[in-house]
Amino acid sequence: MSVITGKIVNGRIEVENAAELPEGATVEIFIAEDDGYDLTPEDEAELEDRVAAVHRGEFVTAEQLLTELRSRR
């Protein structure tokens, strides 16, 4: 996985270096709030690691988290 930044132009997503993506590639879109965000290389690596962990099933749902937090009371 890699992080690529783009913008919506005339209803389509335009990204820099789109030629680097293979035709038919599946993408996941994270919508940035306000003016967007700037990621350091370290932040990008952590984001990529965390998304990969989710794809491996290494996560808890919000319901599971809330149940766990409530049980600690």
PDB file of C-alpha atoms in Angstrom:
ATOM      1  CA  MET A   1       0.000   0.000   0.000  1.00  0.00           C
ATOM      2  CA  SER A   2       1.099   3.555  -0.578  1.00  0.00           C
ATOM      3  CA  VAL A   3      -0.411   6.927   0.245  1.00  0.00           C
ATOM      4  CA  ILE A   4      -1.196   9.198  -2.696  1.00  0.00           C
ATOM      5  CA  THR A   5      -2.859  12.590  -2.378  1.00  0.00           C
ATOM      6  CA  GLY A   6      -5.419  13.786  -4.888  1.00  0.00           C
ATOM      7  CA  LYS A   7      -8.272  16.233  -5.435  1.00  0.00           C
ATOM      8  CA  ILE A   8     -11.776  16.061  -6.840  1.00  0.00           C
ATOM      9  CA  VAL A   9     -11.931  17.903 -10.178  1.00  0.00           C
ATOM     10  CA  ASN A  10     -15.189  17.926 -12.149  1.00  0.00           C
ATOM     11  CA  GLY A  11     -16.471  14.982 -10.105  1.00  0.00           C
ATOM     12  CA  ARG A  12     -13.393  12.819 -10.672  1.00  0.00           C
ATOM     13  CA  ILE A  13     -10.424  12.055  -8.458  1.00  0.00           C
ATOM     14  CA  GLU A  14      -7.175  13.379  -9.890  1.00  0.00           C
ATOM     15  CA  VAL A  15      -3.903  12.259  -8.352  1.00  0.00           C
ATOM     16  CA  GLU A  16      -0.297  13.098  -9.056  1.00  0.00           C
ATOM     17  CA  ASN A  17       1.712  10.204 -10.446  1.00  0.00           C
ATOM     18  CA  ALA A  18      -1.455   8.260 -11.330  1.00  0.00           C
ATOM     19  CA  ALA A  19       0.589   6.499 -14.005  1.00  0.00           C
ATOM     20  CA  GLU A  20       2.352   4.648 -11.177  1.00  0.00           C
ATOM     21  CA  LEU A  21      -0.918   2.855 -10.369  1.00  0.00           C
ATOM     22  CA  PRO A  22      -1.720  -0.226 -12.438  1.00  0.00           C
ATOM     23  CA  GLU A  23      -4.889  -0.076 -14.532  1.00  0.00           C
ATOM     24  CA  GLY A  24      -7.792  -1.478 -12.534  1.00  0.00           C
ATOM     25  CA  ALA A  25      -6.049  -0.957  -9.189  1.00  0.00           C
ATOM     26  CA  THR A  26      -8.368  -0.912  -6.185  1.00  0.00           C
ATOM     27  CA  VAL A  27      -7.972   2.199  -4.051  1.00  0.00           C
ATOM     28  CA  GLU A  28      -9.190   3.224  -0.609  1.00  0.00           C
ATOM     29  CA  ILE A  29     -10.090   6.852  -0.095  1.00  0.00           C
ATOM     30  CA  PHE A  30      -9.603   8.751   3.164  1.00  0.00           C
ATOM     31  CA  ILE A  31     -11.359  12.118   3.056  1.00  0.00           C
ATOM     32  CA  ALA A  32      -9.317  14.852   4.690  1.00  0.00           C
ATOM     33  CA  GLU A  33     -11.147  17.506   6.663  1.00  0.00           C
ATOM     34  CA  ASP A  34     -10.732  21.231   5.927  1.00  0.00           C
ATOM     35  CA  ASP A  35      -7.477  21.950   4.111  1.00  0.00           C
ATOM     36  CA  GLY A  36      -6.239  18.385   4.141  1.00  0.00           C
ATOM     37  CA  TYR A  37      -3.312  17.043   6.070  1.00  0.00           C
ATOM     38  CA  ASP A  38       0.416  16.711   5.765  1.00  0.00           C
ATOM     39  CA  LEU A  39       2.009  13.410   6.659  1.00  0.00           C
ATOM     40  CA  THR A  40       5.636  12.926   7.496  1.00  0.00           C
ATOM     41  CA  PRO A  41       7.263   9.830   6.009  1.00  0.00           C
ATOM     42  CA  GLU A  42       6.978   8.266   9.474  1.00  0.00           C
ATOM     43  CA  ASP A  43       3.235   9.096   9.634  1.00  0.00           C
ATOM     44  CA  GLU A  44       2.722   7.579   6.164  1.00  0.00           C
ATOM     45  CA  ALA A  45       4.507   4.391   7.228  1.00  0.00           C
ATOM     46  CA  GLU A  46       2.397   4.119  10.392  1.00  0.00           C
ATOM     47  CA  LEU A  47      -0.819   4.700   8.441  1.00  0.00           C
ATOM     48  CA  GLU A  48       0.168   2.015   5.941  1.00  0.00           C
ATOM     49  CA  ASP A  49       0.992  -0.409   8.783  1.00  0.00           C
ATOM     50  CA  ARG A  50      -2.329   0.223  10.505  1.00  0.00           C
ATOM     51  CA  VAL A  51      -4.387  -0.181   7.326  1.00  0.00           C
ATOM     52  CA  ALA A  52      -2.540  -3.443   6.618  1.00  0.00           C
ATOM     53  CA  ALA A  53      -3.367  -4.627  10.165  1.00  0.00           C
ATOM     54  CA  VAL A  54      -7.063  -3.950   9.553  1.00  0.00           C
ATOM     55  CA  HIS A  55      -6.901  -5.950   6.329  1.00  0.00           C
ATOM     56  CA  ARG A  56      -5.399  -8.825   8.336  1.00  0.00           C
ATOM     57  CA  GLY A  57      -8.350  -8.625  10.738  1.00  0.00           C
ATOM     58  CA  GLU A  58      -6.300  -7.157  13.576  1.00  0.00           C
ATOM     59  CA  PHE A  59      -8.821  -4.722  15.004  1.00  0.00           C
ATOM     60  CA  VAL A  60     -11.758  -4.430  17.378  1.00  0.00           C
ATOM     61  CA  THR A  61     -15.121  -2.964  16.460  1.00  0.00           C
ATOM     62  CA  ALA A  62     -16.480   0.114  18.183  1.00  0.00           C
ATOM     63  CA  GLU A  63     -19.020  -2.125  19.902  1.00  0.00           C
ATOM     64  CA  GLN A  64     -16.255  -4.392  21.229  1.00  0.00           C
ATOM     65  CA  LEU A  65     -14.271  -1.396  22.469  1.00  0.00           C
ATOM     66  CA  LEU A  66     -17.261   0.115  24.249  1.00  0.00           C
ATOM     67  CA  THR A  67     -18.095  -3.227  25.870  1.00  0.00           C
ATOM     68  CA  GLU A  68     -14.499  -3.525  27.099  1.00  0.00           C
ATOM     69  CA  LEU A  69     -14.462   0.042  28.450  1.00  0.00           C
ATOM     70  CA  ARG A  70     -17.798  -0.428  30.236  1.00  0.00           C
ATOM     71  CA  SER A  71     -16.560  -3.635  31.869  1.00  0.00           C
ATOM     72  CA  ARG A  72     -13.688  -1.702  33.476  1.00  0.00           C
ATOM     73  CA  ARG A  73     -16.037   0.483  35.537  1.00  0.00           C
TER      74      ARG A  73
END
